[in-house]
GROMACS .gro file of C-alpha atoms in nm:
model
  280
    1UNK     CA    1  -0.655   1.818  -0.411
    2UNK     CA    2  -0.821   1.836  -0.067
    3UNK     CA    3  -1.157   1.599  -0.210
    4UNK     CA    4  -0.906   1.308  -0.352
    5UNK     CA    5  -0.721   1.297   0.056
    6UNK     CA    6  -1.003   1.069   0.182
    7UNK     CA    7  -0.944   0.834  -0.127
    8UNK     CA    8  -0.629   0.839  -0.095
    9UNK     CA    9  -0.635   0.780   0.293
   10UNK     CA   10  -0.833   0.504   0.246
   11UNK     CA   11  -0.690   0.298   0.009
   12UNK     CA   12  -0.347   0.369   0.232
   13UNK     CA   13  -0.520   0.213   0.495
   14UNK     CA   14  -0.655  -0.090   0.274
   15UNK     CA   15  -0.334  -0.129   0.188
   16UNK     CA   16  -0.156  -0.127   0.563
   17UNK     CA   17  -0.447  -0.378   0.596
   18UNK     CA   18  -0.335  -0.670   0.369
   19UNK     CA   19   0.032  -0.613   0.487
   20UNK     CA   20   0.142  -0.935   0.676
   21UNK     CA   21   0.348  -0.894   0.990
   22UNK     CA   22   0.697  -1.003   0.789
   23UNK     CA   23   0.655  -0.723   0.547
   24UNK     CA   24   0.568  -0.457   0.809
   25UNK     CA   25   0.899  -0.572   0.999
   26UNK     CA   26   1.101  -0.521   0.676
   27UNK     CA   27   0.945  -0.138   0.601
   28UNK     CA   28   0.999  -0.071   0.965
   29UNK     CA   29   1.363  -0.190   0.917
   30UNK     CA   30   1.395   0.003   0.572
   31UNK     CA   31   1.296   0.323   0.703
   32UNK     CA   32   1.559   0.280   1.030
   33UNK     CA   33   1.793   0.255   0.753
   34UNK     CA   34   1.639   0.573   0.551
   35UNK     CA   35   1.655   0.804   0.842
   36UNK     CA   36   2.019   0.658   0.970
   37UNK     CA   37   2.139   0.746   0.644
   38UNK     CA   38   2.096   1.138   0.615
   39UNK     CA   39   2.192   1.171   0.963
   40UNK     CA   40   2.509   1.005   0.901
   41UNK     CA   41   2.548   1.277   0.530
   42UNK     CA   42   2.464   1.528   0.750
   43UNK     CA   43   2.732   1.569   0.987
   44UNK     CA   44   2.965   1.643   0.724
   45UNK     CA   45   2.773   1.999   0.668
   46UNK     CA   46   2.767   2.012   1.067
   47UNK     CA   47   2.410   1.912   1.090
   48UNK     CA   48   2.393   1.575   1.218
   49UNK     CA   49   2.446   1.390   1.504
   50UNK     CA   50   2.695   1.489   1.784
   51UNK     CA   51   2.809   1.282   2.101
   52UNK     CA   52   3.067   1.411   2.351
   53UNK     CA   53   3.329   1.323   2.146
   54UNK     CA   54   3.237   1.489   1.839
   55UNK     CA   55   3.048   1.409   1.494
   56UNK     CA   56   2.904   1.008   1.501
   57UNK     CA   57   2.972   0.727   1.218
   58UNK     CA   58   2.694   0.528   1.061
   59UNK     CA   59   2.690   0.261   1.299
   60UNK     CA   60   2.576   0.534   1.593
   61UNK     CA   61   2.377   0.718   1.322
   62UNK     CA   62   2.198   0.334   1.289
   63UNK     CA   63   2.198   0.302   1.709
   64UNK     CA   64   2.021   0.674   1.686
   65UNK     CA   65   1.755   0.631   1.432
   66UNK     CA   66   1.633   0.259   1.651
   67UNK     CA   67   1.589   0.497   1.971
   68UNK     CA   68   1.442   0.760   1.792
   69UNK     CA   69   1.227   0.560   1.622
   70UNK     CA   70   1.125   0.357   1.888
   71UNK     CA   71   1.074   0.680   2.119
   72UNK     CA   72   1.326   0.585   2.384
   73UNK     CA   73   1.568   0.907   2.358
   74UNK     CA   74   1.809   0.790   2.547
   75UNK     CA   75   2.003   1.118   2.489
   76UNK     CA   76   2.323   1.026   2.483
   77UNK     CA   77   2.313   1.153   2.116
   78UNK     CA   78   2.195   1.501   1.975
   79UNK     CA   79   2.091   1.620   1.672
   80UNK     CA   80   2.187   1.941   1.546
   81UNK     CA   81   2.033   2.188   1.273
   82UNK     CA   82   1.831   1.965   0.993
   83UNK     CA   83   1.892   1.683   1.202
   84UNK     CA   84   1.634   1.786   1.420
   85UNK     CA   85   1.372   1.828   1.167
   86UNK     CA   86   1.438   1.479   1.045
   87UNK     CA   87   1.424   1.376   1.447
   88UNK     CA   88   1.080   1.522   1.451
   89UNK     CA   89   0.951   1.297   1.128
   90UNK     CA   90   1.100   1.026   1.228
   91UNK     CA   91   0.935   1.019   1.592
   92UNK     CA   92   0.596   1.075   1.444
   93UNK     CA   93   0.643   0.794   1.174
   94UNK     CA   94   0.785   0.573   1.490
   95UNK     CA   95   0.513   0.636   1.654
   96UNK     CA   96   0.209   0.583   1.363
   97UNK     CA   97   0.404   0.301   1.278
   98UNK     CA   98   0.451   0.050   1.562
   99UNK     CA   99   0.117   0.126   1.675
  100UNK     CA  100  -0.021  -0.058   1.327
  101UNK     CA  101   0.238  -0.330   1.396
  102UNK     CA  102   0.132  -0.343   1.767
  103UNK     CA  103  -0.210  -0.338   1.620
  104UNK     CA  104  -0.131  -0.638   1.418
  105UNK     CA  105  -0.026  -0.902   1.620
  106UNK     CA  106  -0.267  -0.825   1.868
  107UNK     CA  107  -0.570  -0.881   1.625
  108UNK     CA  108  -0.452  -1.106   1.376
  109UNK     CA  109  -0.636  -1.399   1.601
  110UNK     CA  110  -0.932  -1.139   1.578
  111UNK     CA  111  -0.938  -1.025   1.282
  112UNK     CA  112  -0.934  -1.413   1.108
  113UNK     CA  113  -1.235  -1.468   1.370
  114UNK     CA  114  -1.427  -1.154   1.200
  115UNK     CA  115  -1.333  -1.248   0.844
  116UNK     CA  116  -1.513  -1.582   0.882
  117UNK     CA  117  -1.786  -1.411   1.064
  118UNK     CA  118  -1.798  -1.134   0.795
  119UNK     CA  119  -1.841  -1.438   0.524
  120UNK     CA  120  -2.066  -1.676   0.670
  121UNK     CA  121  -2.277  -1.287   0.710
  122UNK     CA  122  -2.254  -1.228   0.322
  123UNK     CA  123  -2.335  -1.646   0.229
  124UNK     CA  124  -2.613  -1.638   0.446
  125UNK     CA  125  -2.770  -1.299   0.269
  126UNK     CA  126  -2.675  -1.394  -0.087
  127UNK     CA  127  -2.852  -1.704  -0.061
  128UNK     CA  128  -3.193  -1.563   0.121
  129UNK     CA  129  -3.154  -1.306  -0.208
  130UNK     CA  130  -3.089  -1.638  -0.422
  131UNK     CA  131  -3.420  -1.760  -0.263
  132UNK     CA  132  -3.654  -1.485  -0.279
  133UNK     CA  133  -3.527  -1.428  -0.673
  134UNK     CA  134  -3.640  -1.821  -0.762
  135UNK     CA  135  -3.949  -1.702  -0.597
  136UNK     CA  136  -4.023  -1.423  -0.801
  137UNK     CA  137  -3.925  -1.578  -1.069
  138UNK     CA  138  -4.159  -1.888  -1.018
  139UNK     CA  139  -4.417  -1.618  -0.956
  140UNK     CA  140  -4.375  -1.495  -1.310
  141UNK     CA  141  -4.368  -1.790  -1.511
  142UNK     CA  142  -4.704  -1.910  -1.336
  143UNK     CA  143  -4.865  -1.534  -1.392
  144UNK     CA  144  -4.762  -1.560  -1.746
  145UNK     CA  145  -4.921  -1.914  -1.800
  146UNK     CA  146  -5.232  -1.728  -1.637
  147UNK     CA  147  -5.206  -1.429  -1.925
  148UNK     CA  148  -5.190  -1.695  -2.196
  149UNK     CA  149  -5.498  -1.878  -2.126
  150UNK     CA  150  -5.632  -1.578  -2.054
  151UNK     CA  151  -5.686  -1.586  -1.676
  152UNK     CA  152  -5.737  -1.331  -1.380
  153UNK     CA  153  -5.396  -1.288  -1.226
  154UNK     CA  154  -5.439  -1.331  -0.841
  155UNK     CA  155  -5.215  -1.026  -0.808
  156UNK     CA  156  -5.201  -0.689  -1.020
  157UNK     CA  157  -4.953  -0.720  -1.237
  158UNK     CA  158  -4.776  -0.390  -1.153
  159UNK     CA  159  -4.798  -0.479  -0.800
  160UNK     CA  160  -4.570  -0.823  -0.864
  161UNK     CA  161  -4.326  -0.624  -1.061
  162UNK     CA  162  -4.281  -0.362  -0.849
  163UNK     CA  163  -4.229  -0.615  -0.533
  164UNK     CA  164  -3.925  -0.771  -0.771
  165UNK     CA  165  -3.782  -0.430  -0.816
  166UNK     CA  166  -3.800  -0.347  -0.504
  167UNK     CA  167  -3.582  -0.683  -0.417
  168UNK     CA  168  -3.324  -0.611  -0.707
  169UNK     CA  169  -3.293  -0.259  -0.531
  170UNK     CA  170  -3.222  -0.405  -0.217
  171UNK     CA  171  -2.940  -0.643  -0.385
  172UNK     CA  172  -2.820  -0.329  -0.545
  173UNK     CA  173  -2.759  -0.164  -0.247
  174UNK     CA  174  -2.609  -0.413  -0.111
  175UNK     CA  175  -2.357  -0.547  -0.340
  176UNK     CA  176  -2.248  -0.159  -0.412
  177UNK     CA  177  -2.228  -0.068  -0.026
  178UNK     CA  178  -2.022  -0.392   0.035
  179UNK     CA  179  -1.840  -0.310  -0.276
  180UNK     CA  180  -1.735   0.021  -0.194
  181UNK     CA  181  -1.601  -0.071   0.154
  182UNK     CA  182  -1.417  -0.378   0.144
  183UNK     CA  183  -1.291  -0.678  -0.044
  184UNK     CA  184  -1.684  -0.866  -0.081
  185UNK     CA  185  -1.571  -1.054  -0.348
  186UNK     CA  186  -1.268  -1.205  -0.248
  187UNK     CA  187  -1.471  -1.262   0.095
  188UNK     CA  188  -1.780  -1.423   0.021
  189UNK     CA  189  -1.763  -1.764  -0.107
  190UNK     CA  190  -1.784  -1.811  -0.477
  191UNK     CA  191  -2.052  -2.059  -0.500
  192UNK     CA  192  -2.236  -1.774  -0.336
  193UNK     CA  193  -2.191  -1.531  -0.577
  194UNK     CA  194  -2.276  -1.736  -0.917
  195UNK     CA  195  -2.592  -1.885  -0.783
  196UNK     CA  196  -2.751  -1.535  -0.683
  197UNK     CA  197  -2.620  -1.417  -1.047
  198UNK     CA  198  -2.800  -1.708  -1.222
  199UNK     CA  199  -3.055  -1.669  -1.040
  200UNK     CA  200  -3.078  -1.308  -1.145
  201UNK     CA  201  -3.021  -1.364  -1.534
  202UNK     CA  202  -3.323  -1.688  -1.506
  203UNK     CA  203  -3.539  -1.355  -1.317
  204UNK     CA  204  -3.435  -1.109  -1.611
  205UNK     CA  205  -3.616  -1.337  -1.887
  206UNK     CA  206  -3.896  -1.443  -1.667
  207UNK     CA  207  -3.978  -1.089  -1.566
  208UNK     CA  208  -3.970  -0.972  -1.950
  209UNK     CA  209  -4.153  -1.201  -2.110
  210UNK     CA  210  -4.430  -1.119  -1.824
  211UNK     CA  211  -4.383  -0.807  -1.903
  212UNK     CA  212  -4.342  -0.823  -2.283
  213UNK     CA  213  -4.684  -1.041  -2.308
  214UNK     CA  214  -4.950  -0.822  -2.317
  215UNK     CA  215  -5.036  -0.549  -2.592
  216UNK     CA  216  -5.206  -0.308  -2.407
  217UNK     CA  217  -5.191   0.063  -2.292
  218UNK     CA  218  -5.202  -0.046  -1.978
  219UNK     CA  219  -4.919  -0.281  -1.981
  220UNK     CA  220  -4.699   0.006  -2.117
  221UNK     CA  221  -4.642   0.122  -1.728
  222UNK     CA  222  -4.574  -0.232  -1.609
  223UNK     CA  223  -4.316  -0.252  -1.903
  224UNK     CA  224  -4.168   0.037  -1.772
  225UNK     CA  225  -4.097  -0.096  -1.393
  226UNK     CA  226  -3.984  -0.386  -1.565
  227UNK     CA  227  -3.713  -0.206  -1.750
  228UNK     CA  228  -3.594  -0.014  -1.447
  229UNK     CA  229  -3.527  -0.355  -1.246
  230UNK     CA  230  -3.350  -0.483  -1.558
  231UNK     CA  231  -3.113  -0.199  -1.551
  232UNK     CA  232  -3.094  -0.275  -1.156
  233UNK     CA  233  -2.904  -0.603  -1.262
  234UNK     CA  234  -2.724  -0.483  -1.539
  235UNK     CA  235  -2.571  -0.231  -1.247
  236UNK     CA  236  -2.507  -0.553  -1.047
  237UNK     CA  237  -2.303  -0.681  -1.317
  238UNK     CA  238  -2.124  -0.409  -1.373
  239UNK     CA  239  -2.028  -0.376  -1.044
  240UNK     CA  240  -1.932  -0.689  -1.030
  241UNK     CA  241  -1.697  -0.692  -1.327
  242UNK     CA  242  -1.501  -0.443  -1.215
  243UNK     CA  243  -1.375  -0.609  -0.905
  244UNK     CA  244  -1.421  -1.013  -0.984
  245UNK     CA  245  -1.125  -1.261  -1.034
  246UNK     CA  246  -1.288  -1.543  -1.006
  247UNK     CA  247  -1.328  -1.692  -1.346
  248UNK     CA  248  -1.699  -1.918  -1.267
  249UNK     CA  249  -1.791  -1.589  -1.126
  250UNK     CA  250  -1.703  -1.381  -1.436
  251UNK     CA  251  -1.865  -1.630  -1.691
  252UNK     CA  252  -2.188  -1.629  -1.467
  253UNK     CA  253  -2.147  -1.292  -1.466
  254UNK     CA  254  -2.109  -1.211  -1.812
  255UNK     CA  255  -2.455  -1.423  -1.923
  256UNK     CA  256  -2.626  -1.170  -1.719
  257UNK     CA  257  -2.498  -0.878  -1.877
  258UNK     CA  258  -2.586  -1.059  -2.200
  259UNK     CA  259  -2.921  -1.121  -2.100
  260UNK     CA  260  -3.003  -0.804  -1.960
  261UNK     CA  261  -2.857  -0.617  -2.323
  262UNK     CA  262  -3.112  -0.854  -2.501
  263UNK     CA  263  -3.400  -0.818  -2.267
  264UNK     CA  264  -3.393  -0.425  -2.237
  265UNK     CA  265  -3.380  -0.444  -2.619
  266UNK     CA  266  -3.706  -0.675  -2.584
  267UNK     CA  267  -3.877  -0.485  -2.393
  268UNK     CA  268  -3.823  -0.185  -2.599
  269UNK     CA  269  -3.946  -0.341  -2.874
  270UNK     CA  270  -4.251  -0.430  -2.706
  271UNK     CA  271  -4.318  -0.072  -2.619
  272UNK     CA  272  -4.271   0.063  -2.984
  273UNK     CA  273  -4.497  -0.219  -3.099
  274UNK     CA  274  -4.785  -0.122  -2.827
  275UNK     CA  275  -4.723   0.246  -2.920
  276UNK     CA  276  -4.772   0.206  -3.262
  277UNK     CA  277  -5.067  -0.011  -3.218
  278UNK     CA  278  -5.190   0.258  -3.042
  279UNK     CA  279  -5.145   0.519  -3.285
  280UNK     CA  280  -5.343   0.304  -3.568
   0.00000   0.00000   0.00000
C-alpha cells in the first residue's frame, strides 16, 4: 500500500494542477457545505456546536464551518465531543486548501509564462533531434551506395551505427523522462512531434538496409547494434501511443511502429541467412 502513496500523490497533485480557479472556488464551497452539515446532525446527539444560548441551526453551523475553515476562530461558537474532531479536519483541509488557491492566482500569470517557455524548450530539442536523424540517415544511404559499388566506407561501419544508437538513446531518454513527468504531448507543438517521428521511421529503413547489405561474419555484430536502435524507436512509439491524442501524431506514429515490426523482421532474416551461409 505504502509503494502506490507516491503515485497516488502525484497524480493528486496533477490533478489540483489542471483545476481552474472557478472549479477550486466551487470544491472549496462544497466542502463548507460538507463540514456545516454534520455539525448541524450532530447537535441532536449533543455533539455539535453550542453558543451561549444553547445548540446552533444550520445557518450558524454554515457561519462556523467559513471561520473554521478559513482559520479565523472567532470563538463565539464551540464545538463539543465529535465536533471537535471534525474541527480539527476541517482546519487542516482549510488550511492545505486555500494555500493551492492562494497559490493559483498568484502564478497563473507565471505559470502561462513557463508553459510557453517549457514548449518553445521541447520544439527547439525535437527539431535539433529531427536534424541530426536526417543526418544520419543521409549518412546511411550514401555508405550504402559506397557498399554497392563496392567502395571503402570513410567510416567503420559499426562506428556509424553505433553513433545513431547512441542518438536514438538520447531521444529515448528524453521522450520517457518528459513522459513520465508531465503532459509533453499536449505541450509541445504537434508539428514537432510528427516530423521527429518521420524522421525516425525514414532512419529505421535507411539504417537496415545498411545494415542488412552485407553477407558477412563480420556484419553479423553491426546487424546486431542495428537491431537494438530499432527497438529504441519501437519504445518511442510505444511511449508515445499511450499518451497521444492528436490524430496526425498517431498516424505518424503508427507508420513507425509498422516499420520498425517489418525492419526487425528484416534484419532477422538477414542474420539467419549470414548464419546459415556460414554453416555451409
Amino acid at each position: 500500500m505504502f509503494d502506490r502513496f507516491p503515485r497516488i500523490s502525484k497524480r493528486a497533485m496533477g490533478w489540483i494542477d489542471r483545476m481552474s480557479i472557478p472549479v477550486l472556488f466551487l470544491w472549496m464551497c462544497a466542502f463548507l457545505l460538507l463540514f456545516a452539515l454534520p455539525y448541524w446532525l450532530l447537535g441532536f446527539r449533543g455533539q455539535g456546536l453550542t453558543t451561549g444560548g444553547g445548540w446552533v441551526h444550520f445557518p450558524d453551523c454554515l457561519y462556523f464551518s467559513v471561520v473554521t475553515f478559513t482559520s479565523l476562530g472567532y470563538g463565539d461558537i464551540v464545538p463539543h465531543g465529535v465536533g471537535k474532531i471534525l474541527v480539527c479536519l476541517e482546519v487542516m483541509l482549510g488550511l492545505a486548501f486555500l494555500g493551492v488557491f492562494i497559490a493559483k492566482l498568484t502564478s497563473s500569470k507565471q505559470s502561462y509564462h513557463l508553459a510557453q517557455l517549457y514548449a518553445r524548450d521541447a520544439q527547439e530539442r525535437l527539431e535539433d533531434f529531427s536534424t541530426m536523424l536526417q543526418a544520419h540517415t543521409d549518412e546511411c544511404v550514401s555508405m550504402l551506395e559506397l557498399l554497392k559499388r563496392n567502395e571503402r566506407l570513410p567510416r567503420g561501419m559499426r562506428k556509424i551505427l553505433s553513433d545513431a544508437d547512441g542518438t536514438v538513446r538520447r531521444i529515448r531518454s528524453y521522450i520517457g523522462f518528459e513522459i513520465a513527468n508531465g503532459e509533453f504531448l499536449s505541450e509541445t507543438p504537434t508539428g514537432s512531434q510528427g516530423r521527429l517521428l518521420r524522421r525516425l521511421t525514414q532512419f529505421v529503413g535507411a539504417i537496415a538496409d545498411m545494415a542488412c547489405y552485407p553477407k558477412s561474419l563480420h556484419s553479423q555484430k553491426s546487424r546486431r547494434i542495428a537491431r537494438h536502435t530499432v527497438e529504441l524507436c519501437e519504445q518511442i512509439g510505444r511511449l508515445v501511443e499511450k499518451v497521444s491524442t492528436d490524430r496526425a501524431v498517431r498516424s505518424d506514429n503508427g507508420k513507425l511502429l509498422k516499420k520498425c515490426s517489418a525492419v526487425l523482421d528484416q534484419i532477422e532474416i538477414a542474420e539467419e541467412t549470414v548464419a546459415d551461409l556460414l554453416k555451409s
